């Protein structure tokens, strides 16, 4: 069964460092998303991406964040200068249509020290 | 703003029915979803209901929607220990935009053998 894969599963970084989280969405999906979940808290929307551009972003997704689809298969989330409060589980998701039927990866845990 | 609320914890005995409740604020919600998150995993879509439906049944799962009260529930019949997980209510609609799914905080279901 096709699935969304994310790497790395866990990354530890120093505050101020750049981090890139990678995702391979399901191959025939057209809509891509990043969500994050701080431990014990809500699953928060960060950004959605369609047709090679951002279609929606939240207040969390400030200038420190960027997304890219550098080739036909990868979808990346970059955090330019990490802060302690960026520590969270980051989930990538994809969907064939924008109806909310999202397929999630297993997440990348980011720990900022 | 748009918001989705759930009770945070529910504990049931194996074999009993579980009922997980959710309220939402966006009256224009078009689709409402239940996602399940098992420990260490991403979110998995369990079921969904269109806003023009009152009820949807899928094997052991029954979804009830009261659009007037903006209340959604998920009933799991004959709850098993494998049903222990966090259950997220989610919605998408005109106000929230079809480009992002808004999740509730999740209800942690514990099934006692």
CSV table of C-alpha atoms in Angstrom, one decimal:
chain,number,residue,atom,x,y,z
A,1,UNK,CA,0.0,0.0,0.0
A,2,UNK,CA,1.5,3.4,-0.9
A,3,UNK,CA,2.5,5.5,2.0
A,4,UNK,CA,4.1,8.9,2.9
A,5,UNK,CA,7.6,8.5,4.1
A,6,UNK,CA,9.6,11.0,6.2
A,7,UNK,CA,13.2,11.4,7.1
A,8,UNK,CA,14.8,11.7,9.5
A,9,UNK,CA,12.7,10.1,12.1
A,10,UNK,CA,14.5,12.1,14.8
A,11,UNK,CA,16.8,15.1,14.6
A,12,UNK,CA,18.6,16.9,17.4
A,13,UNK,CA,20.0,20.3,16.6
A,14,UNK,CA,21.4,23.3,18.3
A,15,UNK,CA,19.4,26.5,18.6
A,16,UNK,CA,20.1,28.8,15.6
A,17,UNK,CA,20.9,25.9,13.2
A,18,UNK,CA,19.1,25.2,10.0
A,19,UNK,CA,17.1,22.0,9.7
A,20,UNK,CA,15.6,20.4,6.6
A,21,UNK,CA,12.9,17.8,7.0
A,22,UNK,CA,12.2,15.6,4.1
A,23,UNK,CA,9.0,13.9,2.9
A,24,UNK,CA,8.1,11.7,0.0
A,25,UNK,CA,4.4,12.0,-0.6
A,26,UNK,CA,2.3,9.3,-2.3
A,27,UNK,CA,3.1,9.4,-6.0
A,28,UNK,CA,-0.2,10.4,-7.5
A,29,UNK,CA,-1.1,12.9,-4.9
A,30,UNK,CA,-1.3,16.6,-5.8
A,31,UNK,CA,-1.7,18.3,-2.4
A,32,UNK,CA,1.0,18.4,0.2
A,33,UNK,CA,1.0,19.6,3.8
A,34,UNK,CA,3.1,20.1,6.9
A,35,UNK,CA,1.6,19.9,10.3
A,36,UNK,CA,3.3,19.9,13.7
A,37,UNK,CA,2.5,18.5,17.1
A,38,UNK,CA,4.2,19.8,20.2
A,39,UNK,CA,4.3,17.2,22.8
A,40,UNK,CA,0.9,16.8,24.4
A,41,UNK,CA,-0.7,19.5,22.3
A,42,UNK,CA,-2.8,20.0,19.3
A,43,UNK,CA,-1.9,19.0,15.7
A,44,UNK,CA,-1.3,22.4,14.2
A,45,UNK,CA,-1.5,23.3,10.5
A,46,UNK,CA,1.7,24.9,9.1
A,47,UNK,CA,1.3,25.0,5.3
A,48,UNK,CA,-0.3,23.5,2.3
A,49,UNK,CA,1.2,23.3,-1.2
A,50,UNK,CA,-0.3,22.7,-4.6
A,51,UNK,CA,0.8,23.2,-8.1
A,52,UNK,CA,4.3,24.2,-6.9
A,53,UNK,CA,3.2,27.0,-4.7
A,54,UNK,CA,2.0,27.6,-1.2
A,55,UNK,CA,-1.8,27.6,-1.2
A,56,UNK,CA,-2.3,28.4,2.5
A,57,UNK,CA,-0.1,29.0,5.5
A,58,UNK,CA,-0.7,29.5,9.2
A,59,UNK,CA,0.7,32.3,11.5
A,60,UNK,CA,3.3,29.8,12.8
A,61,UNK,CA,4.7,29.5,9.3
A,62,UNK,CA,6.8,32.7,9.4
A,63,UNK,CA,9.9,33.8,7.5
A,64,UNK,CA,12.0,31.2,9.2
A,65,UNK,CA,10.0,28.4,7.5
A,66,UNK,CA,10.0,27.5,3.8
A,67,UNK,CA,8.9,24.6,1.7
A,68,UNK,CA,10.1,23.2,-1.5
A,69,UNK,CA,9.3,20.5,-4.0
A,70,UNK,CA,12.8,20.2,-5.6
A,71,UNK,CA,11.9,17.3,-7.8
A,72,UNK,CA,9.0,15.2,-8.7
A,73,UNK,CA,9.0,13.2,-5.5
A,74,UNK,CA,10.4,15.1,-2.5
A,75,UNK,CA,8.7,17.7,-0.4
A,76,UNK,CA,10.8,19.5,2.1
A,77,UNK,CA,10.3,21.8,5.1
A,78,UNK,CA,13.3,24.0,6.0
A,79,UNK,CA,13.6,25.9,9.3
A,80,UNK,CA,16.3,28.5,8.8
A,81,UNK,CA,17.3,29.3,12.4
A,82,UNK,CA,15.7,26.9,14.9
A,83,UNK,CA,14.4,28.1,18.2
A,84,UNK,CA,13.7,26.0,21.3
A,85,UNK,CA,10.0,26.3,20.7
A,86,UNK,CA,10.4,24.6,17.3
A,87,UNK,CA,10.9,21.3,19.1
A,88,UNK,CA,7.9,19.2,18.0
A,89,UNK,CA,6.9,16.3,15.9
A,90,UNK,CA,6.5,17.4,12.3
A,91,UNK,CA,4.1,15.5,10.1
A,92,UNK,CA,4.0,15.6,6.4
A,93,UNK,CA,0.7,14.7,4.6
A,94,UNK,CA,-0.5,14.4,1.1
A,95,UNK,CA,-3.9,14.0,-0.6
A,96,UNK,CA,-5.2,13.4,-4.1
A,97,UNK,CA,-7.8,16.1,-3.8
A,98,UNK,CA,-8.3,18.9,-1.2
A,99,UNK,CA,-11.1,17.2,0.6
A,100,UNK,CA,-9.3,16.7,3.9
A,101,UNK,CA,-8.6,13.0,3.3
A,102,UNK,CA,-5.0,13.2,4.3
A,103,UNK,CA,-2.4,10.5,4.3
A,104,UNK,CA,0.2,11.2,7.0
A,105,UNK,CA,3.8,10.1,7.4
A,106,UNK,CA,5.0,8.8,10.7
A,107,UNK,CA,6.6,12.1,11.6
A,108,UNK,CA,10.0,13.6,12.2
A,109,UNK,CA,10.8,14.5,15.8
A,110,UNK,CA,12.8,17.7,16.0
A,111,UNK,CA,14.6,18.4,19.3
A,112,UNK,CA,16.2,21.9,19.6
A,113,UNK,CA,18.7,22.3,22.4
B,1,UNK,CA,-11.7,31.8,14.7
B,2,UNK,CA,-12.4,28.3,13.8
B,3,UNK,CA,-12.0,25.8,16.6
B,4,UNK,CA,-12.6,22.1,17.3
B,5,UNK,CA,-12.9,20.9,20.9
B,6,UNK,CA,-12.8,17.4,22.4
B,7,UNK,CA,-12.6,15.9,25.8
B,8,UNK,CA,-9.0,14.8,26.4
B,9,UNK,CA,-9.4,11.4,28.0
B,10,UNK,CA,-11.8,8.5,27.9
B,11,UNK,CA,-11.4,5.1,29.6
B,12,UNK,CA,-13.6,2.1,28.8
B,13,UNK,CA,-13.7,-1.6,29.5
B,14,UNK,CA,-12.9,-4.1,26.7
B,15,UNK,CA,-16.2,-5.1,25.0
B,16,UNK,CA,-18.0,-1.9,26.0
B,17,UNK,CA,-18.9,0.8,23.5
B,18,UNK,CA,-16.8,4.0,23.4
B,19,UNK,CA,-18.3,7.4,22.5
B,20,UNK,CA,-15.9,10.2,21.7
B,21,UNK,CA,-17.5,13.6,21.3
B,22,UNK,CA,-16.4,16.7,19.5
B,23,UNK,CA,-17.8,20.2,19.0
B,24,UNK,CA,-16.8,22.6,16.2
B,25,UNK,CA,-17.5,26.3,15.6
B,26,UNK,CA,-17.4,26.6,11.8
B,27,UNK,CA,-21.0,26.3,10.6
B,28,UNK,CA,-19.8,26.1,7.0
B,29,UNK,CA,-17.9,22.9,7.6
B,30,UNK,CA,-18.3,20.6,4.7
B,31,UNK,CA,-16.5,17.5,5.7
B,32,UNK,CA,-15.9,16.2,9.2
B,33,UNK,CA,-13.3,13.6,10.0
B,34,UNK,CA,-12.1,11.2,12.6
B,35,UNK,CA,-8.4,10.4,12.6
B,36,UNK,CA,-6.6,7.8,14.8
B,37,UNK,CA,-3.1,8.1,16.1
B,38,UNK,CA,-1.4,5.1,17.6
B,39,UNK,CA,1.7,5.6,19.8
B,40,UNK,CA,4.7,6.6,17.7
B,41,UNK,CA,2.8,6.8,14.5
B,42,UNK,CA,1.2,9.4,12.2
B,43,UNK,CA,-2.5,10.1,12.0
B,44,UNK,CA,-4.6,7.7,10.1
B,45,UNK,CA,-8.0,8.6,8.6
B,46,UNK,CA,-10.7,6.4,10.2
B,47,UNK,CA,-13.9,7.8,8.7
B,48,UNK,CA,-15.6,11.0,7.6
B,49,UNK,CA,-19.0,12.4,7.1
B,50,UNK,CA,-20.4,15.0,4.8
B,51,UNK,CA,-22.2,17.8,6.4
B,52,UNK,CA,-25.5,16.9,4.7
B,53,UNK,CA,-25.5,13.6,6.5
B,54,UNK,CA,-26.7,12.8,10.0
B,55,UNK,CA,-25.2,9.4,10.5
B,56,UNK,CA,-22.6,7.1,8.9
B,57,UNK,CA,-21.9,3.5,9.9
B,58,UNK,CA,-18.8,1.6,9.0
B,59,UNK,CA,-18.4,-1.8,10.7
B,60,UNK,CA,-17.8,-1.1,14.4
B,61,UNK,CA,-17.7,2.7,13.9
B,62,UNK,CA,-20.8,4.9,13.9
B,63,UNK,CA,-20.5,8.7,13.3
B,64,UNK,CA,-23.3,11.0,14.3
B,65,UNK,CA,-23.5,14.6,13.3
B,66,UNK,CA,-25.8,17.2,14.8
B,67,UNK,CA,-25.3,20.1,12.6
B,68,UNK,CA,-27.6,22.4,14.6
B,69,UNK,CA,-25.5,21.9,17.7
B,70,UNK,CA,-22.2,21.6,15.8
B,71,UNK,CA,-21.6,18.3,17.5
B,72,UNK,CA,-19.9,15.2,16.1
B,73,UNK,CA,-19.5,11.9,17.8
B,74,UNK,CA,-17.7,8.7,17.1
B,75,UNK,CA,-19.0,5.4,18.6
B,76,UNK,CA,-16.8,2.4,18.6
B,77,UNK,CA,-18.8,-0.8,19.3
B,78,UNK,CA,-17.2,-3.7,21.2
B,79,UNK,CA,-14.1,-1.7,22.0
B,80,UNK,CA,-10.9,-3.8,21.9
B,81,UNK,CA,-7.5,-3.1,23.5
B,82,UNK,CA,-6.2,-2.4,20.0
B,83,UNK,CA,-8.5,0.6,19.8
B,84,UNK,CA,-6.4,2.3,22.5
B,85,UNK,CA,-5.1,5.4,20.7
B,86,UNK,CA,-5.7,9.1,20.4
B,87,UNK,CA,-8.7,10.1,18.3
B,88,UNK,CA,-8.8,13.4,16.5
B,89,UNK,CA,-11.9,15.1,15.3
B,90,UNK,CA,-11.2,17.4,12.3
B,91,UNK,CA,-13.0,19.6,9.9
B,92,UNK,CA,-12.7,21.4,6.6
B,93,UNK,CA,-14.9,23.9,5.0
B,94,UNK,CA,-15.5,27.3,3.4
B,95,UNK,CA,-14.3,29.4,6.3
B,96,UNK,CA,-11.3,27.3,7.2
B,97,UNK,CA,-10.5,27.0,3.5
B,98,UNK,CA,-10.3,23.7,1.7
B,99,UNK,CA,-6.5,23.9,1.9
B,100,UNK,CA,-6.2,23.2,5.5
B,101,UNK,CA,-7.8,20.7,7.9
B,102,UNK,CA,-8.4,21.9,11.5
B,103,UNK,CA,-7.8,19.3,14.1
B,104,UNK,CA,-9.1,19.1,17.6
B,105,UNK,CA,-6.8,18.4,20.6
B,106,UNK,CA,-7.4,14.6,20.5
B,107,UNK,CA,-9.1,12.3,22.9
B,108,UNK,CA,-6.9,9.6,24.4
B,109,UNK,CA,-8.9,6.4,24.6
B,110,UNK,CA,-7.7,3.8,27.1
B,111,UNK,CA,-9.2,0.3,26.9
B,112,UNK,CA,-9.1,-1.7,30.1
B,113,UNK,CA,-8.8,-5.4,29.6
